[in-house]
Coordinates of C-alpha atoms in Angstrom, one line a residue:
X17 CA 45.0 9.8 -32.4
X18 CA 43.4 6.4 -31.9
X19 CA 44.1 4.5 -28.7
X20 CA 42.9 1.5 -26.8
X21 CA 40.0 1.9 -24.4
X22 CA 41.4 1.7 -20.9
X23 CA 44.9 1.1 -22.2
X24 CA 46.3 4.0 -20.1
X25 CA 47.9 2.8 -17.0
X26 CA 46.5 5.7 -15.1
X27 CA 43.0 5.0 -16.3
X28 CA 42.5 8.8 -16.0
X29 CA 42.3 8.5 -12.2
X30 CA 42.7 12.2 -11.6
X31 CA 39.8 12.9 -14.0
X32 CA 37.7 10.2 -12.5
X33 CA 38.2 11.5 -9.1
X34 CA 37.3 15.0 -10.0
X35 CA 34.0 13.8 -11.5
X36 CA 32.9 11.4 -8.8
X37 CA 31.2 14.3 -7.0
X38 CA 28.8 14.5 -10.0
X39 CA 27.1 11.3 -8.8
X40 CA 23.7 12.5 -9.9
X41 CA 24.9 11.9 -13.5
X42 CA 26.3 8.4 -12.9
X43 CA 23.1 6.5 -13.6
X44 CA 22.4 8.6 -16.8
X45 CA 26.0 8.1 -17.9
X46 CA 25.6 4.3 -17.5
X47 CA 22.5 4.3 -19.5
X48 CA 24.2 6.5 -22.1
X49 CA 27.1 4.1 -22.5
X50 CA 24.8 1.1 -22.7
X51 CA 22.9 2.8 -25.6
X52 CA 26.1 3.6 -27.4
X53 CA 27.4 0.1 -27.2
X54 CA 24.3 -1.1 -29.0
X55 CA 25.0 1.3 -31.9
X56 CA 28.8 1.2 -32.1
X57 CA 31.0 -1.9 -32.5
X58 CA 33.6 -0.6 -29.9
X59 CA 34.0 -2.7 -26.9
X60 CA 36.4 -3.1 -23.9
X61 CA 39.8 -3.9 -25.3
X62 CA 38.9 -2.9 -28.8
X63 CA 39.8 0.2 -30.9
X64 CA 37.6 3.2 -30.4
X65 CA 36.9 5.6 -33.1
X66 CA 38.5 9.0 -32.8
X67 CA 35.0 10.8 -32.6
X68 CA 34.3 8.7 -29.4
X69 CA 30.9 7.2 -28.6
X70 CA 27.4 8.9 -28.7
X71 CA 28.9 12.1 -29.9
X72 CA 31.5 12.3 -27.1
X73 CA 35.1 13.2 -27.8
X74 CA 37.3 10.8 -26.1
X75 CA 40.5 12.4 -24.8
X76 CA 44.1 11.3 -25.5
X77 CA 45.7 11.1 -21.9
X78 CA 49.0 11.9 -23.4
X79 CA 47.8 15.4 -24.6
X80 CA 46.5 16.4 -21.2
X81 CA 43.4 17.7 -22.8
X82 CA 40.0 17.6 -21.2
X83 CA 37.3 15.7 -23.1
X84 CA 34.7 17.8 -24.6
X85 CA 31.2 17.3 -26.1
X86 CA 31.6 17.8 -29.8
X87 CA 28.3 19.7 -30.4
X88 CA 28.2 21.7 -27.2
X89 CA 28.1 25.5 -28.1
X90 CA 29.0 26.9 -24.7
X91 CA 31.8 24.9 -23.0
X92 CA 30.8 26.2 -19.6
X93 CA 27.1 25.2 -19.7
X94 CA 27.5 21.8 -17.8
X95 CA 29.8 23.4 -15.2
X96 CA 27.3 26.0 -14.5
X97 CA 24.2 23.7 -14.3
X98 CA 26.0 21.2 -12.2
X99 CA 27.6 23.7 -10.0
X100 CA 31.3 22.4 -10.5
X101 CA 33.6 24.3 -8.4
X102 CA 35.9 26.6 -10.3
X103 CA 39.0 24.7 -9.2
X104 CA 37.9 21.6 -11.2
X105 CA 37.8 23.6 -14.5
X106 CA 40.9 23.3 -16.6
X107 CA 42.0 26.2 -19.0
X108 CA 38.4 27.6 -19.0
X109 CA 37.2 24.5 -20.9
X110 CA 34.1 22.6 -19.9
X111 CA 34.4 19.4 -17.9
X112 CA 32.9 16.3 -19.4
X113 CA 29.7 15.3 -17.4
X114 CA 30.1 11.6 -18.4
X115 CA 32.3 9.6 -16.1
X116 CA 35.2 7.7 -17.7
X117 CA 35.1 4.0 -18.3
X118 CA 36.8 3.2 -15.1
X119 CA 34.2 5.2 -13.1
X120 CA 31.4 3.2 -14.7
X121 CA 33.1 -0.1 -14.1
X122 CA 33.7 1.0 -10.4
X123 CA 30.0 1.9 -10.0
X124 CA 28.9 -1.5 -11.5
X125 CA 31.2 -3.3 -9.2
X126 CA 29.7 -1.6 -6.2
X127 CA 26.1 -2.3 -7.3
X128 CA 26.9 -5.9 -7.8
X129 CA 28.7 -6.2 -4.5
X130 CA 25.8 -4.6 -2.7
X131 CA 23.2 -7.0 -4.2
X132 CA 25.4 -10.0 -3.5
X133 CA 26.1 -8.8 0.1
X134 CA 22.4 -8.3 0.7
X135 CA 21.7 -11.8 -0.8
X136 CA 24.2 -13.4 1.6
X137 CA 23.0 -11.7 4.7
X138 CA 19.3 -12.1 4.0
X139 CA 17.9 -15.6 5.1
X140 CA 14.6 -17.3 5.5
X141 CA 14.4 -19.6 8.5
X142 CA 11.5 -22.1 8.8
X143 CA 10.6 -23.5 12.2
X144 CA 7.8 -25.7 13.5
X145 CA 5.2 -24.4 15.9
X146 CA 6.3 -25.3 19.5
X147 CA 9.9 -25.5 18.6
X148 CA 12.8 -23.9 20.3
X149 CA 14.7 -21.6 18.0
X150 CA 18.4 -20.4 18.3
X151 CA 19.8 -17.5 16.1
X152 CA 23.4 -16.8 15.7
X153 CA 24.6 -13.1 15.1
X154 CA 26.3 -13.8 11.8
X155 CA 30.2 -14.2 12.4
X156 CA 30.1 -12.4 15.7
X157 CA 31.7 -14.0 18.7
X158 CA 29.4 -15.6 21.5
X159 CA 30.5 -12.9 24.1
X160 CA 30.1 -10.0 21.6
X161 CA 27.8 -7.1 22.6
X162 CA 24.8 -7.2 20.2
X163 CA 21.2 -5.9 20.0
X164 CA 18.5 -8.0 18.4
X165 CA 15.2 -6.5 16.9
X166 CA 12.1 -8.3 15.8
X167 CA 10.2 -6.3 13.0
X168 CA 12.1 -3.2 14.1
X169 CA 11.4 -3.5 17.9
X170 CA 14.1 -4.2 20.4
X171 CA 14.1 -7.7 22.0
X172 CA 14.6 -7.9 25.7
X173 CA 18.1 -9.2 26.8
X174 CA 16.3 -12.0 28.7
X175 CA 16.1 -13.8 25.3
X176 CA 19.8 -13.7 24.7
X177 CA 22.4 -16.3 25.5
X178 CA 25.6 -14.1 24.9
X179 CA 25.1 -13.0 21.3
X180 CA 22.6 -15.7 20.5
X181 CA 18.9 -15.1 20.3
X182 CA 16.9 -17.9 22.1
X183 CA 13.1 -18.2 21.4
X184 CA 11.3 -20.9 23.4
X185 CA 8.1 -22.7 22.2
X186 CA 7.6 -20.4 19.2
X187 CA 4.1 -19.8 17.8
X188 CA 2.7 -18.2 14.6
X189 CA 2.7 -14.7 16.1
X190 CA 6.5 -14.8 16.3
X191 CA 7.0 -15.0 12.5
X192 CA 8.8 -11.9 11.2
X193 CA 12.1 -10.3 10.4
X194 CA 14.9 -10.7 12.9
X195 CA 18.0 -8.4 12.8
X196 CA 21.2 -8.4 14.8
X197 CA 23.4 -5.2 15.3
X198 CA 26.8 -5.0 16.7
X199 CA 27.2 -3.2 20.0
X200 CA 27.0 0.6 20.1
X201 CA 27.9 1.0 16.5
X202 CA 24.6 -0.5 15.4
X203 CA 26.2 -2.1 12.3
X204 CA 23.9 -4.7 10.9
X205 CA 25.6 -8.0 11.2
X206 CA 22.9 -10.6 10.5
X207 CA 19.2 -10.6 9.3
X208 CA 16.7 -13.4 8.8
X209 CA 13.1 -13.8 8.3
X210 CA 11.5 -16.4 10.6
X211 CA 8.5 -18.2 9.3
X212 CA 6.8 -20.5 11.8
X213 CA 4.5 -23.2 10.5
X214 CA 3.8 -27.0 10.4
X215 CA 4.4 -29.9 8.1
X216 CA 1.7 -30.8 5.6
X217 CA -0.9 -33.4 6.5
X218 CA -2.2 -36.0 4.1
X219 CA -3.8 -34.0 1.2
X220 CA -7.3 -34.5 -0.1
X221 CA -7.3 -35.7 -3.7
X222 CA -10.3 -36.0 -6.0
X223 CA -10.6 -37.0 -9.6
X224 CA -13.7 -36.7 -11.8
X225 CA -14.8 -36.8 -15.5
X226 CA -17.4 -34.1 -16.0
X227 CA -16.8 -34.0 -19.8
X228 CA -16.8 -37.8 -20.6
X229 CA -15.4 -39.0 -23.0
X230 CA -12.8 -36.3 -23.4
X231 CA -10.9 -36.8 -20.2
X232 CA -10.9 -36.1 -16.5
X233 CA -9.4 -33.7 -14.0
X234 CA -7.9 -34.1 -10.5
X235 CA -8.1 -31.5 -7.8
X236 CA -6.7 -31.3 -4.3
X237 CA -6.3 -29.3 -1.2
X238 CA -4.9 -29.7 2.3
X239 CA -7.1 -30.5 5.2
X240 CA -5.6 -27.7 7.3
X241 CA -3.1 -24.8 6.6
X242 CA 0.6 -25.1 7.0
X243 CA 1.2 -21.3 7.2
X244 CA 4.3 -21.7 5.0
X245 CA 4.6 -22.2 1.2
X246 CA 3.8 -25.6 -0.2
X247 CA 4.6 -27.4 -3.4
X248 CA 2.6 -30.1 -5.1
X249 CA 3.7 -32.7 -7.5
X250 CA 1.1 -35.1 -9.2
X251 CA 1.7 -38.2 -11.2
X252 CA -0.8 -40.2 -13.3
X253 CA 0.0 -43.7 -14.5
X254 CA -2.3 -45.7 -16.8
X255 CA -1.0 -49.3 -16.7
X256 CA 2.7 -48.9 -17.4
X257 CA 2.3 -45.5 -19.1
X258 CA 2.9 -42.2 -17.4
X259 CA 0.4 -39.5 -18.6
X260 CA 0.8 -35.7 -18.5
X261 CA -1.6 -33.8 -16.1
X262 CA -1.7 -30.3 -17.6
X263 CA -2.2 -27.8 -14.7
X264 CA -4.9 -25.2 -14.9
X265 CA -4.0 -21.5 -14.4
X266 CA -7.1 -21.2 -12.3
X267 CA -7.8 -22.9 -10.0
X268 CA -4.2 -23.5 -9.4
X269 CA -4.8 -26.8 -7.5
X270 CA -6.2 -28.7 -10.5
X271 CA -4.9 -30.4 -13.6
X272 CA -6.5 -32.1 -16.6
X273 CA -5.8 -35.5 -18.3
X274 CA -7.1 -36.4 -21.6
X275 CA -8.2 -40.0 -22.4
X276 CA -5.9 -41.8 -24.7
X277 CA -8.0 -45.0 -24.9
X278 CA -11.7 -45.2 -24.3
X279 CA -13.5 -48.1 -22.6
X280 CA -10.2 -49.3 -21.1
X281 CA -10.4 -51.8 -18.3
X282 CA -6.9 -50.8 -17.1
X283 CA -7.0 -48.7 -13.9
X284 CA -5.5 -45.3 -13.4
X285 CA -3.2 -44.5 -10.5
X286 CA -2.8 -40.9 -9.3
X287 CA -0.3 -39.9 -6.7
X288 CA -0.1 -36.5 -5.2
X289 CA 2.9 -35.4 -3.1
X290 CA 2.9 -32.2 -1.0
X291 CA 6.2 -30.8 0.3
X292 CA 7.3 -27.8 2.3
X293 CA 10.4 -26.7 4.3
X294 CA 9.2 -28.7 7.3
X295 CA 8.2 -32.0 5.8
X296 CA 6.1 -33.8 3.2
X297 CA 3.1 -36.1 2.7
X298 CA 1.2 -37.9 -0.1
X299 CA -1.8 -39.8 -1.1
X300 CA -2.8 -42.1 -4.0
X301 CA -6.1 -42.8 -5.8
X302 CA -6.7 -46.0 -8.0
X303 CA -9.8 -46.2 -10.2
X304 CA -11.2 -47.0 -13.6
X305 CA -12.5 -44.4 -16.1
X306 CA -16.2 -45.3 -15.5
X307 CA -16.1 -44.8 -11.9
X308 CA -15.3 -41.2 -11.9
X309 CA -17.9 -40.0 -14.4
X310 CA -19.9 -37.4 -12.8
X311 CA -21.7 -34.5 -14.9
X312 CA -22.2 -31.0 -13.8
X313 CA -25.6 -30.0 -12.5
X314 CA -28.3 -29.1 -15.2
X315 CA -28.4 -25.5 -16.1
X316 CA -31.2 -22.9 -16.7
X317 CA -33.7 -24.6 -14.5
X318 CA -37.1 -22.7 -14.8
X319 CA -40.4 -23.5 -12.9
X320 CA -43.6 -21.7 -13.7
X321 CA -47.5 -22.2 -12.9
X322 CA -49.7 -23.7 -15.5
X323 CA -52.7 -21.4 -16.1
X324 CA -56.0 -22.6 -14.7
X325 CA -54.4 -25.6 -13.0
X326 CA -54.0 -24.9 -9.3
X327 CA -52.0 -28.1 -8.6
X328 CA -49.6 -28.0 -11.5
X329 CA -46.0 -26.7 -12.0
X330 CA -44.1 -26.8 -15.3
X331 CA -40.3 -27.4 -14.8
X332 CA -37.7 -27.1 -17.7
X333 CA -33.9 -27.2 -17.8
X334 CA -30.9 -27.7 -20.1
X335 CA -28.0 -30.2 -20.3
X336 CA -24.8 -29.0 -18.4
X337 CA -22.7 -27.1 -21.1
X338 CA -19.6 -29.1 -20.0
X339 CA -21.1 -32.4 -21.3
X340 CA -19.7 -32.6 -24.8
X341 CA -21.8 -35.1 -26.6
X342 CA -25.4 -35.6 -25.2
X343 CA -26.7 -37.4 -28.3
X344 CA -23.9 -40.2 -28.1
X345 CA -23.7 -40.2 -24.3
X346 CA -27.3 -39.2 -23.2
X347 CA -28.1 -38.0 -19.7
X348 CA -31.0 -38.9 -17.4
X349 CA -32.4 -36.6 -14.7
X350 CA -33.6 -36.6 -11.2
X351 CA -36.2 -34.0 -10.1
X352 CA -37.0 -33.3 -6.5
X353 CA -39.5 -30.6 -5.1
X354 CA -41.3 -29.7 -1.9
X355 CA -43.4 -27.0 -0.6
X356 CA -41.5 -24.6 1.7
X357 CA -43.8 -25.4 4.7
X358 CA -42.6 -29.0 4.6
X359 CA -39.1 -30.7 4.9
X360 CA -39.9 -33.9 3.0
X361 CA -38.9 -34.0 -0.7
X362 CA -40.9 -35.7 -3.5
X363 CA -38.8 -37.3 -6.4
X364 CA -39.2 -38.1 -10.0
X365 CA -36.6 -39.9 -12.2
X366 CA -36.7 -39.1 -15.9
X367 CA -35.0 -41.3 -18.5
X368 CA -35.1 -38.6 -21.2
X369 CA -36.2 -35.1 -22.0
X370 CA -35.4 -31.8 -20.3
X371 CA -38.8 -30.9 -18.8
X372 CA -41.5 -32.3 -16.5
X373 CA -44.9 -31.2 -15.1
X374 CA -45.6 -31.6 -11.4
X375 CA -49.3 -32.6 -11.0
X376 CA -49.6 -33.1 -7.3
X377 CA -48.6 -29.6 -5.9
X378 CA -50.7 -27.9 -3.1
X379 CA -52.7 -25.1 -4.4
X380 CA -51.4 -21.7 -3.4
X381 CA -48.2 -23.0 -1.7
X382 CA -44.6 -21.9 -2.7
X383 CA -42.3 -24.8 -3.9
X384 CA -38.6 -25.3 -4.2
X385 CA -37.3 -27.3 -7.1
X386 CA -33.9 -28.8 -8.0
X387 CA -32.6 -31.2 -10.8
X388 CA -29.6 -33.6 -10.9
X389 CA -28.0 -35.4 -14.0
X390 CA -26.2 -38.6 -14.6
X391 CA -24.9 -40.5 -17.6
X392 CA -27.5 -43.3 -18.6
X393 CA -25.1 -46.2 -18.0
X394 CA -22.1 -45.2 -16.1
X395 CA -20.8 -43.0 -13.3
X396 CA -22.7 -41.2 -10.4
X397 CA -25.3 -38.4 -10.1
X398 CA -24.3 -34.8 -10.4
X399 CA -24.7 -32.3 -7.7
X400 CA -28.2 -30.6 -7.3
X401 CA -28.8 -27.6 -9.4
X402 CA -29.4 -24.1 -8.2
X403 CA -32.7 -24.2 -6.4
X404 CA -35.8 -22.4 -8.1
X405 CA -39.0 -21.3 -6.5
X406 CA -42.5 -21.3 -8.0
X407 CA -46.2 -21.1 -6.8
X408 CA -49.1 -23.0 -8.7
X409 CA -51.7 -20.9 -10.4
X410 CA -54.5 -19.5 -8.1
X411 CA -57.8 -17.9 -9.2
X412 CA -58.0 -14.2 -8.5
X413 CA -61.0 -13.3 -6.1
X414 CA -63.9 -11.6 -7.7
X415 CA -65.3 -8.4 -6.3
X416 CA -69.2 -8.7 -6.8
X417 CA -71.8 -6.2 -5.4
X418 CA -74.9 -7.9 -4.0
X419 CA -78.4 -6.5 -3.3
X420 CA -77.9 -6.8 0.4
X421 CA -74.6 -4.7 0.1
X422 CA -76.6 -1.9 -1.8
X423 CA -79.4 -1.9 0.9
X424 CA -76.7 -1.8 3.7
X425 CA -74.9 1.0 1.9
X426 CA -78.2 3.0 1.4
X427 CA -79.2 2.6 5.0
X428 CA -75.9 3.7 6.3
X429 CA -75.6 6.8 4.1
X430 CA -79.2 8.1 5.0
X431 CA -79.4 10.5 8.0
X432 CA -82.1 9.6 10.7
X433 CA -82.8 13.3 11.1
X434 CA -85.5 14.7 8.6
X435 CA -85.3 18.5 8.6
X436 CA -88.6 20.5 8.1
X437 CA -89.5 21.2 4.6
X438 CA -88.3 24.6 3.3
X439 CA -90.9 24.9 0.7
X440 CA -94.4 26.0 1.2
X441 CA -97.0 23.4 1.9
X442 CA -99.8 25.3 0.1
X443 CA -99.5 27.3 -3.1
X444 CA -100.9 30.8 -3.4
X445 CA -103.7 29.4 -5.5
X446 CA -104.4 26.2 -3.4
X447 CA -107.3 27.6 -1.4
X448 CA -109.2 30.7 -0.9
X449 CA -110.2 32.4 2.4
X450 CA -109.1 32.0 6.0
X451 CA -110.3 28.4 6.3
X452 CA -107.8 27.2 3.7
X453 CA -105.0 29.2 5.2
X454 CA -105.8 27.6 8.6
X455 CA -105.7 24.1 7.1
X456 CA -102.3 24.8 5.5
X457 CA -100.8 26.2 8.8
X458 CA -102.3 23.2 10.7
X459 CA -100.7 20.8 8.4
X460 CA -97.4 22.6 8.6
X461 CA -97.4 22.4 12.4
X462 CA -98.1 18.8 12.5
X463 CA -95.3 18.0 10.2
X464 CA -93.0 20.2 12.4
X465 CA -93.9 18.4 15.4
X466 CA -93.5 15.0 13.8
X467 CA -89.9 16.0 12.8
X468 CA -89.0 17.1 16.4
X469 CA -89.9 13.7 17.8
X470 CA -87.2 12.0 15.6
X471 CA -84.5 14.4 16.9

């Protein structure tokens, strides 16, 4: 028969107790009931269909019948898999693996209580560098026996005044988690995270328009770290009107303001306030829109030698990509260059164009070159561009072979020793008789002697 969910005064307490041991299924049961509640219309205090939720047969407490799973073929499968003691089985029927509603509610209450309890006992305590810090062990009496730890390491009793922890002249190294335990039971009574830092100094604020006439941006930073979290608040006022400063995702310490009125003579007022747990500070800038115009540096700077001109370098560049309208708001440029062997720069200011030829470079010397940009009429010069290097053209040396070099090469390659001839001085038919033979041999001996003298 139909019944109200949870209407039984017993709330099936015996059945709930029998199944509390199956805690491994508790989380799955909770998930299962959440999914069922999304599909069925049954809720606490409403009628539940006789076929139950998610295919589960809901028992009628008045019948004394164990709830079963409607499409389970073997009624002992869940008991066998979960290892349910035989004493918890009723009439040979399978015990329901899903806790009753009261079990689910009990588990939810325990989880919520644990979360709230941990939130209540977990604190963050901020202290200034050099301060004396006193920590109380929760609700423990002053004379209670306690043990304090810092980041899991026991703290010496010399730092205790009763159950209070006393830290003198704290520094940055003492930041960490401090815990207090009760006597010998070691029950956690109090826990806090100590963060040691300093109040913020006056922040550094800068506003600039690098995309005039669209708008401007403001960026800021602290002159020194505080070692604890800081929050920044910026306000922009133009005359009597407060403007919105849209914060950038990256970098996070910057925001953009769009111009609502061009060529206005009314000044802008920007105030930045920085706050942390130990104090606050602020700074204010007042300016008109023309004063903060400053383009980004020129881009794609290239320098290369001019062929057959040993004293010239050709330099070219492009307008900064962030400058939105160079036709309506043209830029002028400033070029500087010097050889690496010297420290003194040479400068050239150019009213238009994005190229220039250097005509007074030293032949064969490497040069370093940079370019800056500025609006023709308002604002200030940009930062210098990325430096580029170039060397003027030089004539390649020619390798010529002269007559003197040929003579020297020949003389050095010729040996001073002349070996005797291996061929015969006289042919067989050169002369007839002994006289001719004698002349031939005489000439041969003279030549041999002459060769020996040069050895």
